mmCIF file of C-alpha atoms in Angstrom:
data_model
loop_
_atom_site.group_PDB
_atom_site.id
_atom_site.type_symbol
_atom_site.label_atom_id
_atom_site.label_comp_id
_atom_site.label_asym_id
_atom_site.label_seq_id
_atom_site.Cartn_x
_atom_site.Cartn_y
_atom_site.Cartn_z
ATOM 1 C CA ILE R 16 -9.701 2.961 -6.216
ATOM 2 C CA VAL R 17 -8.513 0.013 -4.094
ATOM 3 C CA GLN R 18 -11.444 -2.338 -4.570
ATOM 4 C CA PRO R 19 -11.511 -6.110 -5.222
ATOM 5 C CA ALA R 20 -12.080 -5.786 -8.972
ATOM 6 C CA PHE R 21 -9.230 -3.291 -9.338
ATOM 7 C CA VAL R 22 -6.662 -5.322 -7.395
ATOM 8 C CA GLU R 23 -7.623 -8.421 -9.401
ATOM 9 C CA LEU R 24 -7.102 -6.494 -12.638
ATOM 10 C CA VAL R 25 -3.706 -5.304 -11.410
ATOM 11 C CA ARG R 26 -2.781 -8.867 -10.402
ATOM 12 C CA THR R 27 -3.480 -10.116 -13.929
ATOM 13 C CA ARG R 28 -1.071 -7.492 -15.300
ATOM 14 C CA LEU R 29 1.742 -8.040 -12.780
ATOM 15 C CA ALA R 30 4.434 -10.613 -13.381
ATOM 16 C CA PRO R 31 4.831 -13.120 -10.534
ATOM 17 C CA GLY R 32 6.928 -11.367 -7.912
ATOM 18 C CA GLY R 33 5.804 -7.925 -9.144
ATOM 19 C CA TYR R 34 4.712 -5.360 -6.568
ATOM 20 C CA LEU R 35 1.615 -3.309 -5.901
ATOM 21 C CA HIS R 36 2.698 -0.350 -3.744
ATOM 22 C CA MET R 37 0.049 1.853 -2.155
ATOM 23 C CA ALA R 38 0.373 4.795 0.209
ATOM 24 C CA THR R 39 -2.154 7.079 1.860
ATOM 25 C CA ASP R 40 -2.299 9.734 4.534
ATOM 26 C CA TRP R 41 -5.824 8.713 5.546
ATOM 27 C CA GLU R 42 -5.724 6.008 8.227
ATOM 28 C CA ALA R 43 -9.254 4.743 7.548
ATOM 29 C CA TYR R 44 -8.390 4.285 3.876
ATOM 30 C CA ALA R 45 -5.167 2.478 4.813
ATOM 31 C CA GLU R 46 -7.240 0.072 6.913
ATOM 32 C CA HIS R 47 -9.638 -0.401 3.984
ATOM 33 C CA MET R 48 -6.730 -1.175 1.640
ATOM 34 C CA VAL R 49 -5.437 -3.801 4.074
ATOM 35 C CA GLU R 50 -8.872 -5.444 4.223
ATOM 36 C CA VAL R 51 -9.171 -5.563 0.434
ATOM 37 C CA MET R 52 -5.634 -6.825 -0.092
ATOM 38 C CA GLU R 53 -5.795 -9.482 2.624
ATOM 39 C CA ALA R 54 -8.939 -10.875 0.982
ATOM 40 C CA ALA R 55 -7.472 -10.720 -2.535
ATOM 41 C CA PRO R 56 -6.110 -14.011 -3.853
ATOM 42 C CA GLY R 57 -2.634 -14.142 -5.338
ATOM 43 C CA TYR R 58 -0.953 -11.475 -3.197
ATOM 44 C CA ARG R 59 1.362 -11.590 -0.208
ATOM 45 C CA ASN R 60 2.085 -8.699 2.116
ATOM 46 C CA THR R 61 5.798 -7.846 2.161
ATOM 47 C CA ALA R 62 5.689 -6.144 5.590
ATOM 48 C CA SER R 63 7.870 -7.545 8.334
ATOM 49 C CA ALA R 64 6.300 -8.986 11.470
ATOM 50 C CA GLU R 65 7.398 -5.861 13.358
ATOM 51 C CA SER R 66 5.673 -3.367 11.048
ATOM 52 C CA ALA R 67 2.801 -5.445 9.598
ATOM 53 C CA PRO R 68 0.526 -4.780 7.937
ATOM 54 C CA TYR R 69 2.376 -1.627 6.842
ATOM 55 C CA VAL R 70 5.930 -1.105 5.610
ATOM 56 C CA PRO R 71 8.170 1.827 6.483
ATOM 57 C CA ARG R 72 8.310 4.462 3.735
ATOM 58 C CA PRO R 73 10.752 3.052 1.189
ATOM 59 C CA GLU R 74 13.692 5.271 0.251
ATOM 60 C CA PHE R 75 12.672 5.025 -3.417
ATOM 61 C CA ARG R 76 9.299 6.689 -2.768
ATOM 62 C CA PRO R 77 9.717 10.458 -2.993
ATOM 63 C CA LEU R 78 8.702 12.520 0.013
ATOM 64 C CA THR R 79 6.161 14.992 -1.333
ATOM 65 C CA LYS R 80 5.764 18.560 -0.129
ATOM 66 C CA PHE R 81 2.262 17.620 1.084
ATOM 67 C CA GLU R 82 3.588 14.634 3.030
ATOM 68 C CA SER R 83 6.430 16.657 4.543
ATOM 69 C CA ARG R 84 3.956 19.280 5.730
ATOM 70 C CA GLY R 85 1.724 16.564 7.173
ATOM 71 C CA GLU R 86 4.616 14.986 9.064
ATOM 72 C CA LYS R 87 5.366 18.339 10.697
ATOM 73 C CA LEU R 88 1.738 18.453 11.840
ATOM 74 C CA GLY R 89 1.946 14.921 13.221
ATOM 75 C CA HIS R 90 -0.042 13.252 10.444
ATOM 76 C CA GLY R 91 0.832 9.717 9.476
ATOM 77 C CA VAL R 92 1.354 8.084 6.108
ATOM 78 C CA TRP R 93 0.779 4.392 5.634
ATOM 79 C CA ASP R 94 2.602 2.385 2.953
ATOM 80 C CA LEU R 95 1.578 -1.079 1.836
ATOM 81 C CA ILE R 96 3.543 -3.255 -0.546
ATOM 82 C CA TYR R 97 2.070 -6.522 -1.765
ATOM 83 C CA ALA R 98 3.838 -8.950 -4.075
ATOM 84 C CA ARG R 99 2.056 -11.032 -6.653
ATOM 85 C CA GLU R 100 2.457 -14.704 -5.883
ATOM 86 C CA ASP R 101 3.162 -17.309 -8.562
ATOM 87 C CA GLY R 102 0.191 -18.762 -10.334
#
């Protein structure tokens, strides 16, 4: 779902400063999302320099049963939060 046309459509619907939050438990897909988002105009990654390009799981995002099980098995989850820039 995270493809250039989709993220452009989302950008046109977000208010400046609005967020696009994505999360996945598939590392290759997380890397793909980063590539798409870094190439997409009008977005800025909100990750800190220490965690970039990913953000730690925000407290507001519920921990699902599936994710909890995956954590116990040593699986990762990657969160990305991009903000729409003005303009």
